[in-house]
Short mmCIF file of C-alpha atoms in Angstrom, two decimals:
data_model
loop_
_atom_site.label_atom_id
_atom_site.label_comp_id
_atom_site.label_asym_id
_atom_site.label_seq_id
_atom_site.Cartn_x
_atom_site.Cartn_y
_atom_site.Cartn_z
CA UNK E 209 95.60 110.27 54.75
CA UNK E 210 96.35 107.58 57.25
CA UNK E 211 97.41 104.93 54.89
CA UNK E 212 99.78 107.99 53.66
CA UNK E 213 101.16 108.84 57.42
CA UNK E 214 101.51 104.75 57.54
CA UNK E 215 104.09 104.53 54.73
CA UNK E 216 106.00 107.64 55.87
CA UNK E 217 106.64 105.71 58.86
CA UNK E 218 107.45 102.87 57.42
CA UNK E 219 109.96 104.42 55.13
CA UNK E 220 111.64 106.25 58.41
CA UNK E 221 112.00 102.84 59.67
CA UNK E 222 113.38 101.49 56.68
CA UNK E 223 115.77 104.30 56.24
CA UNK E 224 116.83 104.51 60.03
CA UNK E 225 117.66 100.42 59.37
CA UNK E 226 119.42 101.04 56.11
CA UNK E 227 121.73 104.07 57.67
CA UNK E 228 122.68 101.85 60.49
CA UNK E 229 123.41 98.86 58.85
CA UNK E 230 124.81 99.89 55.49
CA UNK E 231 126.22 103.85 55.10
CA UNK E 232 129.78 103.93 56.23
CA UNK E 233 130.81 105.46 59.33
CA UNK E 234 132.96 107.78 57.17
CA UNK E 235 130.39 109.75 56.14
CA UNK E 236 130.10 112.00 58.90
CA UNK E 237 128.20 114.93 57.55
CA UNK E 238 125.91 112.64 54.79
CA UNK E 239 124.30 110.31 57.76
CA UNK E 240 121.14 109.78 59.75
CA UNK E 241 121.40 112.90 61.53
CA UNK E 242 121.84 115.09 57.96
CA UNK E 243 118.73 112.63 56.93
CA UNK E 244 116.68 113.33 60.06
CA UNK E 245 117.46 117.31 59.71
CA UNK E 246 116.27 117.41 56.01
CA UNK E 247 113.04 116.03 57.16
CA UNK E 248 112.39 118.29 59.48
CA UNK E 249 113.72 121.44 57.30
CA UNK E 250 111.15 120.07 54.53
CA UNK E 251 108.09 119.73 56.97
CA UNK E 252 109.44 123.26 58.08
CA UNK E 253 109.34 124.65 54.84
CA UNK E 254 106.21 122.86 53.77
CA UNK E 255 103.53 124.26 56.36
CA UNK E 256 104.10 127.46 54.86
CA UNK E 257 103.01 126.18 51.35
CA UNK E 258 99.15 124.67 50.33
CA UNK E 259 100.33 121.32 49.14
CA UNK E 260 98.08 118.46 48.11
CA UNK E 261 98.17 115.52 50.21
CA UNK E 262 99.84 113.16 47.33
CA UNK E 263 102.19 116.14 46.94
CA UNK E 264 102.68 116.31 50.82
CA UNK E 265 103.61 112.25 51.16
CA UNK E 266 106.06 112.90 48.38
CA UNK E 267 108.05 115.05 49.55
CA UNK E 268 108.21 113.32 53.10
CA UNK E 269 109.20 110.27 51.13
CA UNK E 270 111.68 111.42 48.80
CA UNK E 271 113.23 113.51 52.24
CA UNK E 272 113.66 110.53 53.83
CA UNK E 273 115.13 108.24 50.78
CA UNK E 274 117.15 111.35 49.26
CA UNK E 275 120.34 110.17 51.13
CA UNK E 276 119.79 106.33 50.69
CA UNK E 277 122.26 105.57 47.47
CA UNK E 278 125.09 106.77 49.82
CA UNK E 279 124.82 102.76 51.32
CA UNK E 280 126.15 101.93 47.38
CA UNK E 281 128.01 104.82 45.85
CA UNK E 282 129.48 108.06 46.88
CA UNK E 283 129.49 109.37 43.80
CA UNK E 284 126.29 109.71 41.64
CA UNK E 285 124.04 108.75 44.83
CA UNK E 286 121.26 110.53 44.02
CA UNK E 287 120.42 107.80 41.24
CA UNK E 288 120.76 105.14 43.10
CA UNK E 289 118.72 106.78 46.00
CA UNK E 290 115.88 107.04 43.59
CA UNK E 291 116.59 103.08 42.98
CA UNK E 292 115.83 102.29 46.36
CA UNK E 293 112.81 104.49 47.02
CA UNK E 294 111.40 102.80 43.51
CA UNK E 295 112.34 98.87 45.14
CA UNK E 296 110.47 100.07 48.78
CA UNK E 297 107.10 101.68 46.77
CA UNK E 298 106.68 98.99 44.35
CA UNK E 299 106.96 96.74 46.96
CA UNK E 300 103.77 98.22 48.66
CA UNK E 301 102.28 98.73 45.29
CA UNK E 302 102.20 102.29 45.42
CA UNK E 303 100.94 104.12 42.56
CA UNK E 304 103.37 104.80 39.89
CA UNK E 305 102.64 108.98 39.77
CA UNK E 306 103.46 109.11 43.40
CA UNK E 307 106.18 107.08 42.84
CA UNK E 308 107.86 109.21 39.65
CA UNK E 309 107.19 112.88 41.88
CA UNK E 310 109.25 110.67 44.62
CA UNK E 311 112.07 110.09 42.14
CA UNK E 312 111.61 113.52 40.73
CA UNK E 313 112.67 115.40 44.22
CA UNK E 314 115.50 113.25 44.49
CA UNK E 315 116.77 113.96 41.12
CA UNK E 316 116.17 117.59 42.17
CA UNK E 317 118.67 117.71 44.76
CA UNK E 318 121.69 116.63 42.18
CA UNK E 319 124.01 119.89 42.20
CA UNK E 320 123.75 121.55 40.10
CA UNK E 321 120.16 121.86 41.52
CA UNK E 322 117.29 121.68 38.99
CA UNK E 323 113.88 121.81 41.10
CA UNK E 324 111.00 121.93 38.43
CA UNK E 325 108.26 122.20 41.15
CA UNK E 326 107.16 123.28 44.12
CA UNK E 327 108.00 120.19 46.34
CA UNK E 328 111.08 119.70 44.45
CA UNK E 329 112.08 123.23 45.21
CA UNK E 330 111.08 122.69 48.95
CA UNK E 331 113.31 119.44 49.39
CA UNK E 332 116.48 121.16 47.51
CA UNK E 333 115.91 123.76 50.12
CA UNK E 334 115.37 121.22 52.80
CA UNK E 335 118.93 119.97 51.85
CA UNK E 336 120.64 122.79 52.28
CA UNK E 337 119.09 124.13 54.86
CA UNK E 338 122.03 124.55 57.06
CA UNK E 339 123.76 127.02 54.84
CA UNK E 340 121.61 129.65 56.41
CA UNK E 341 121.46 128.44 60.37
CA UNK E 342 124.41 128.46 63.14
CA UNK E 343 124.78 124.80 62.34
CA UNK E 344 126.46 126.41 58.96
CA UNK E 345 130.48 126.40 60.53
CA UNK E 346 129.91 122.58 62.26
CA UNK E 347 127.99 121.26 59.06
CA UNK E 348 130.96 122.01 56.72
CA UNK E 349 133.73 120.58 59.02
CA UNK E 350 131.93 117.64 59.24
CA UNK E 351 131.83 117.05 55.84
CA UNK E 352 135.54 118.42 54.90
CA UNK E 353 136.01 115.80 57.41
CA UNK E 354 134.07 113.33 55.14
CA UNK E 355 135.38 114.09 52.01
CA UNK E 356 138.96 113.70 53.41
CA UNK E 357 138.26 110.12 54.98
CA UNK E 358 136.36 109.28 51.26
CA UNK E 359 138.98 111.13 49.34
CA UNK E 360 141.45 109.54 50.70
CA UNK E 361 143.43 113.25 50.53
CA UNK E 362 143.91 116.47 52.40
CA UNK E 363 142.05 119.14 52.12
CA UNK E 364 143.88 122.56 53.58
CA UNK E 365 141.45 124.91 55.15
CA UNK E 366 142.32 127.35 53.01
CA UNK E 367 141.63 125.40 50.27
CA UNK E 368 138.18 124.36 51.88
CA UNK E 369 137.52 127.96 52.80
CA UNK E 370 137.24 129.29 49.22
CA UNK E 371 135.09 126.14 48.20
CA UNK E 372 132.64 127.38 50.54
CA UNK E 373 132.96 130.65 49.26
CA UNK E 374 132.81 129.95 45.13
CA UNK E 375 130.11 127.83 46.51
CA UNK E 376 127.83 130.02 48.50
CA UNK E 377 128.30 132.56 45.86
CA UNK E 378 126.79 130.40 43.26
CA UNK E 379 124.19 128.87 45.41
CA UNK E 380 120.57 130.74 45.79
CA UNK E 381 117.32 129.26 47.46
CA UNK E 382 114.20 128.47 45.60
CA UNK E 383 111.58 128.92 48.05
CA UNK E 384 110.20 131.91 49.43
CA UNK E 385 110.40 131.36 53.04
CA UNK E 386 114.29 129.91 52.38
CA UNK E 387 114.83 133.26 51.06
CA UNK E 388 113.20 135.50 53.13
CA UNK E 389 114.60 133.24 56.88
CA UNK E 390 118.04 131.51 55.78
CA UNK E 391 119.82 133.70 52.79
CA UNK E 392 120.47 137.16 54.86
CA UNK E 393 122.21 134.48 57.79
CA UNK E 394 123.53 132.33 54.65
CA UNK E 395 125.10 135.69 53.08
CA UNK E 396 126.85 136.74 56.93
CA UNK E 397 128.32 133.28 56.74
CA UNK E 398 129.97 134.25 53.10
CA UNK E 399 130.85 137.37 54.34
CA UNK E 400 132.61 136.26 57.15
CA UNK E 401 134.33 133.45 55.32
CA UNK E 402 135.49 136.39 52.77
CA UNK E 403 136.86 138.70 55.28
CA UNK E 404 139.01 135.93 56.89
CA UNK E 405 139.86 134.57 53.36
CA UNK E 406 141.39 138.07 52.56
CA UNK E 407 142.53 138.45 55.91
CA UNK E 408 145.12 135.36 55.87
CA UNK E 409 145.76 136.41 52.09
CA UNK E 410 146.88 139.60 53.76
CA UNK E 411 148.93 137.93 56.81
CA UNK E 412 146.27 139.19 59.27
CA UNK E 413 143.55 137.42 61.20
CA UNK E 414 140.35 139.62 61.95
CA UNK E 415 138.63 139.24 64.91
CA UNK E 416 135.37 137.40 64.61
CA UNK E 417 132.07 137.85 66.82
CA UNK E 418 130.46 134.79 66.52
CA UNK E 419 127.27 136.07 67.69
CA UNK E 420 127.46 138.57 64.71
CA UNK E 421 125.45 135.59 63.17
CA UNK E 422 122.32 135.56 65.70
CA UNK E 423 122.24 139.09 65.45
CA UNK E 424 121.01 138.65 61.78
CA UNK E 425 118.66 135.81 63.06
CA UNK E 426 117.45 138.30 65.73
CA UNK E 427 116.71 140.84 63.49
CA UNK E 428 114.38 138.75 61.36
CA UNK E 429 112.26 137.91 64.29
CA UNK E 430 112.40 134.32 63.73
CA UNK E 431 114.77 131.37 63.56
CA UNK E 432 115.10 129.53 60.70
CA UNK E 433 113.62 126.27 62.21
CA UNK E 434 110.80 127.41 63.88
CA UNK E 435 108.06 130.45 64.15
CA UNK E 436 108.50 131.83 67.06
CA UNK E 437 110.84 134.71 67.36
CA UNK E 438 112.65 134.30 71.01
CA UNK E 439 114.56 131.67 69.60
CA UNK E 440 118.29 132.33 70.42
CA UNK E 441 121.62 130.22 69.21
CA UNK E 442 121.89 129.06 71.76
CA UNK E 443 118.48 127.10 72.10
CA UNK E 444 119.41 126.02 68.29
CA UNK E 445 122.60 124.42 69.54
CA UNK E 446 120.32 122.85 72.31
CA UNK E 447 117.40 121.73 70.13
CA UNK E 448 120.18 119.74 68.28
CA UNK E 449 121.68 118.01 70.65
CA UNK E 450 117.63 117.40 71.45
CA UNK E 451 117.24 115.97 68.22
CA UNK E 452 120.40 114.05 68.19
CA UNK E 453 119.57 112.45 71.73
CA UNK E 454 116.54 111.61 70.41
CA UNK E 455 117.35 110.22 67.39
CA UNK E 456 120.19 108.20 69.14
CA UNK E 457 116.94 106.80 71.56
CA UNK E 458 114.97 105.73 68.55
CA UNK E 459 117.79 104.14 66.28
CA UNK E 460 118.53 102.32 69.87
CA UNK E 461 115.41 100.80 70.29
CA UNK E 462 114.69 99.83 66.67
CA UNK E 463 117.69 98.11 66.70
CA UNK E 464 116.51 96.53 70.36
CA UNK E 465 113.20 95.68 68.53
CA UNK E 466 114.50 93.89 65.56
CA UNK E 467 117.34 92.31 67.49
CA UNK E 468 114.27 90.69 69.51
CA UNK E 469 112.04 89.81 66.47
CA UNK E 470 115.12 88.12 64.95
CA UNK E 471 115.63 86.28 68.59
CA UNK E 472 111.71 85.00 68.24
CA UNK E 473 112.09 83.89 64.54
CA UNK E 474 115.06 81.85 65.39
CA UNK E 475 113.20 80.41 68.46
CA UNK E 476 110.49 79.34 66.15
CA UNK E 477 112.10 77.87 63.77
CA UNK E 478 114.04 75.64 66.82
CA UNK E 479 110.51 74.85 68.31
CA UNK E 480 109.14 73.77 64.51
CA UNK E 481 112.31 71.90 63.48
CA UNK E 482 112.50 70.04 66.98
CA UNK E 483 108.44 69.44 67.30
CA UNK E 484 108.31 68.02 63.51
CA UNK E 485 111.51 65.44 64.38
CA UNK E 486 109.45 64.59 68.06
CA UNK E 487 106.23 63.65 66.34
CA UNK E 488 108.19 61.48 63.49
CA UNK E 489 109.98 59.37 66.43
CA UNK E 490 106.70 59.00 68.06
CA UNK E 491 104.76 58.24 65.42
CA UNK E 492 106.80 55.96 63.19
CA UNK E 493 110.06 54.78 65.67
CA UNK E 494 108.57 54.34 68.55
CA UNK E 495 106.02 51.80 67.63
CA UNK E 496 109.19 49.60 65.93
CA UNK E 497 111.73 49.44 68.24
CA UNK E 498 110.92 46.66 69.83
CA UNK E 499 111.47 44.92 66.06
CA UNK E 500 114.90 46.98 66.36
CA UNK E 501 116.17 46.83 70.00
CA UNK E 502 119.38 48.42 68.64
CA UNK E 503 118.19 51.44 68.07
CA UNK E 504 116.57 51.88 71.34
CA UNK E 505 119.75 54.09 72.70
CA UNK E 506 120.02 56.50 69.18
CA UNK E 507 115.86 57.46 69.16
CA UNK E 508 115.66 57.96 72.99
CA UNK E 509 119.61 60.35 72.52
CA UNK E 510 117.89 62.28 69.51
CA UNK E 511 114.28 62.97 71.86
CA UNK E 512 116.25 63.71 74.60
CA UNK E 513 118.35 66.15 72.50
CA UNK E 514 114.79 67.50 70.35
CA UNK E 515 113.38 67.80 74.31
CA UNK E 516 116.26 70.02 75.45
CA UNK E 517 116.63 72.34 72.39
CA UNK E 518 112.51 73.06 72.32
CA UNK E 519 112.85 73.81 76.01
CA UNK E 520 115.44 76.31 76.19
CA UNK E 521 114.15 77.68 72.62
CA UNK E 522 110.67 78.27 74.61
CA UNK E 523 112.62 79.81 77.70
CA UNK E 524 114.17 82.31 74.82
CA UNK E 525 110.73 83.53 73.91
CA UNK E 526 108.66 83.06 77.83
CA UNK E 527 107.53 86.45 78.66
CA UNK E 528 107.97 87.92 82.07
CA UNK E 529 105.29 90.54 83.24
CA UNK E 530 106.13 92.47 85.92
CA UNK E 531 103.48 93.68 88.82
CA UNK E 532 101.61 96.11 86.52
CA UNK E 533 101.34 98.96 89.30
CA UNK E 534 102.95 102.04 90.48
CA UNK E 535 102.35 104.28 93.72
CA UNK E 536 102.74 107.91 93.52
CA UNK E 537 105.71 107.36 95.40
CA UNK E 538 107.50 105.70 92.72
CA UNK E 539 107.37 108.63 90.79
CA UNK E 540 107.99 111.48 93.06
CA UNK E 541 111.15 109.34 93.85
CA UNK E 542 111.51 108.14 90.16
CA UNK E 543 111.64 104.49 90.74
CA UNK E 544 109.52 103.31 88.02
CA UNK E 545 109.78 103.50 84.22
CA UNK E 546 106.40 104.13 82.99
CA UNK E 547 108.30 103.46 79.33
CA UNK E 548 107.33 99.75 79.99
CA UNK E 549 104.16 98.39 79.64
CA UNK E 550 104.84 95.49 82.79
CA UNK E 551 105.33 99.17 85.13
CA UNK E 552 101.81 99.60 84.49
CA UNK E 553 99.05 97.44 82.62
CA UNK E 554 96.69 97.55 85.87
CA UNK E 555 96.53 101.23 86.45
CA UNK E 556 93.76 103.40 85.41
CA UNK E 557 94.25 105.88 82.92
CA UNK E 558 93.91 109.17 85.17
CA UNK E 559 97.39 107.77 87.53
CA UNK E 560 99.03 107.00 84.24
CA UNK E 561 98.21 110.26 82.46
CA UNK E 562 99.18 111.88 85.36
CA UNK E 563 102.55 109.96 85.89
CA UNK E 564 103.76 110.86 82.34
CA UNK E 565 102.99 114.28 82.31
CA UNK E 566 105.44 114.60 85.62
CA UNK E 567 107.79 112.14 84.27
CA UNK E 568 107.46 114.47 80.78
CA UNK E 569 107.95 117.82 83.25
CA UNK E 570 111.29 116.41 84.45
CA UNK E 571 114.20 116.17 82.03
CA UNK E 572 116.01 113.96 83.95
CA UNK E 573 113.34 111.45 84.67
CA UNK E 574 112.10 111.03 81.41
CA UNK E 575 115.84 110.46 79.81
CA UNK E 576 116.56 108.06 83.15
CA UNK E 577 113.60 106.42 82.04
CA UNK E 578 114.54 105.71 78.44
CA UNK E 579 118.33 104.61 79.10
CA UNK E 580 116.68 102.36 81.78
CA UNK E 581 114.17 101.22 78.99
CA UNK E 582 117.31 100.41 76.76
CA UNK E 583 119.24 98.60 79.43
CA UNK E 584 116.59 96.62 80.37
CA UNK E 585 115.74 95.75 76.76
CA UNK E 586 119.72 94.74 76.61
CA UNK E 587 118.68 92.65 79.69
CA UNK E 588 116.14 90.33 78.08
CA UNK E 589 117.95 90.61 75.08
CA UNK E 590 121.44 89.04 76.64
CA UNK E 591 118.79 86.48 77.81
CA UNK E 592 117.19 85.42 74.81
CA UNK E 593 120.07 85.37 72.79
CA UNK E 594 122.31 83.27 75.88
CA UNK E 595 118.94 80.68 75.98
CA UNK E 596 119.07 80.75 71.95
CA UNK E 597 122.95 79.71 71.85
CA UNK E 598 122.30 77.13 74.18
CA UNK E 599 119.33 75.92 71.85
CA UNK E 600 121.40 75.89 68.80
CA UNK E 601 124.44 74.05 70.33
CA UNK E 602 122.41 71.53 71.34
CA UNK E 603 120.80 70.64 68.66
CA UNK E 604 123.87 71.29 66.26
CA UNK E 605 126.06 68.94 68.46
CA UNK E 606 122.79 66.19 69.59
CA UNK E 607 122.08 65.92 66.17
CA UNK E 608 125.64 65.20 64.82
CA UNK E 609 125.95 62.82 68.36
CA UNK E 610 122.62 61.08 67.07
CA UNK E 611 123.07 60.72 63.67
CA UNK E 612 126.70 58.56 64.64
CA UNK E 613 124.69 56.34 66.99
CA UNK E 614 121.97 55.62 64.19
CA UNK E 615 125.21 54.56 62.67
CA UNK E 616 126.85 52.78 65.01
CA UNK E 617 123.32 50.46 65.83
CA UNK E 618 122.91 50.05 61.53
CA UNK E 619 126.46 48.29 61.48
CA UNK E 620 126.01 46.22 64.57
CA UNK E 621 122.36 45.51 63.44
CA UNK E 622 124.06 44.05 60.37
CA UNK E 623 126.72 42.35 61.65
#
């Protein structure tokens, strides 16, 4: 079970990565967020189901790749979705059965839908969960948005209107619990976009209560994205933006994260290139240059320049640790981020428990804590990366300097 929760993280990484680097900005509607949302929807949908554990991991996986072909085709996606879950499993030597139920709930979600199980029926579900939440009317803009900027043509919202229409009409969920939480608000959405179709038809608007739509949720004594039955639009609208804050923190520091990996690799490989060319000129020059007094100048240029480039690469990757400590001052006056591990490595564990749950109590701490976290990551990022440029330029420019002074001493050697 842990190996499983391991590899469902490590496919959310890869995915987050693969949205952010390679799916268009034009897709509005088809991004992370859509990606993020299914997930959730399908863990939603899933605790009300007994699902094995293989069939469990599935289903997480194929939620999280389902969207993935969109970074090489618009059209036809799904396939190449299924392409890239297949590359990222095989590459971890996953079993092949897990792998083929992966593929299968992708293929699933192709319209027209065909689920032929129960976890492909959850993850069609999953994907159009939306249809039958107040996220319905934003959802579809966003992607009549899309399809325009894809398209490359207008779409009228008339026109768009009675798409939604012949499509809701034609659509039906698979699962229980879709049917029973999201098709009665689904079918007020379809009945609102019908009045209003037949009302410009007819020249005249109808007025529109758009809390008509949380009545329905109201009435089935739960929201569609969570069990307990207080929930009200308006905490819907609000656990989005949640989500979408949060999601924005995590893609943030991933990105942070593998900016500074990338910043340590290319350190190393400064330090290994520099330290290899250092021993060779001590080893082997050094011990002839008094046989070859003209090359006394280009060896001790090309150490100096293998010196400086290993010493800035080295201040690129130094770590700075701050104090370690924190007074309870700190945090009733929110002076400390408790996000970083130098705010605290010599406390005990009672102060820091207790620290987090007040930071955790108070909204505006805990987000002032994580932009701080970002900015200071930014910080020692701007620093690694300045100390890396500096590296590179020197030992792009010593060695081109060098090599033309090795030249310069061979022809006057000769001569």
């Amino acid at each position: 079970m842990e190996a499983n929760h391991s590899l469902i993280a490590l496919a959310e990484q890869y995915v987050k990565q693969l949205f952010n680097d390679q799916v268009p900005s034009a897709y509005q509607f088809h991004d992370l967020h859509h990606t993020v949302g299914v997930v959730e929807a399908a863990r939603t949908i899933a605790s009300h189901y007994t699902l094995t554990e293989e069939d469990r991991t599935a289903l997480m996986l194929a939620a999280w790749f389902h969207d993935t072909g969109y970074s090489r085709q618009y059209e036809g996606h799904e396939q190449a979705s299924v392409e890239i879950a297949r590359a990222f499993l095989h590459a971890r030597n996953i079993p092949d059965p897990l792998i083929d139920k992966v593929s299968a709930c992708i293929l699933a979600t192709q319209m027209p839908q065909s689920p032929k199980s129960t976890i492909e029926e959850i993850i069609c579900d999953a994907d159009l969960y939306h249809l039958g939440t107040t996220e319905f009317s934003t959802e579809h803009k966003l992607l009549r948005k899309e399809w325009i900027l894809v398209f490359g043509k207008d779409i009228s919202k008339k026109d768009w209107r009675k798409n939604n229409i012949a499509f809701l009409q034609k659509h039906s969920y698979f699962t229980e619990y879709a049917r029973t939480h999201l098709e009665p608000v689904k079918q007020e959405h379809l009945k609102r976009l019908v009045e209003k179709n037949e009302a410009v038809t007819a020249g005249k608007l109808p007025e529109y209560n758009p809390e008509k739509t949380a009545e329905v949720i109201e009435a089935l004594g739960k929201s569609p994205d969570s069990n307990g039955p207080d929930n009200k639009p308006k905490q819907k609208k609000e656990s989005r933006t949640e989500r979408g804050i949060a999601t924005m923190f995590r893609i943030m520091s991933d990105n942070h994260v593998s900016l500074s990996q990338m910043a340590d690799s290319k350190a190393n490989i400064m330090i290994s290139v520099n330290t290899i060319v250092l021993s060779i000129l001590v080893s082997v020059l050094l011990g002839k240059l008094q046989y070859y007094p003209q090359f006394i100048i280009p060896t001790s240029l090309l150490a100096t320049v293998c010196l400086s480039a290993v010493i800035f690469a080295i201040r690129a990757t130094r770590p700075n640790v701050n104090k370690g400590y924190f007074t309870q001052e700190d945090i009733r006056m929110k002076k400390i981020n408790l996000l970083f591990f130098g705010n605290f490595f010599k406390m005990e564990l009672p102060d820091y428990e207790w620290a987090m749950k007040e930071m955790m109590n108070d909204s505006d701490y805990l987000y002032g804590s994580m932009i701080k976290d970002i900015y200071y990551l930014g910080k020692v990022l701007a620093k690694k990366y300045h100390y890396l440029r500096i590296s590179y330029n020197i030992f792009m420019y010593g060695l081109i300097v060098s090599v033309l002074a090795f030249a310069i001493a061979t022809v006057i050697g000769t001569l």
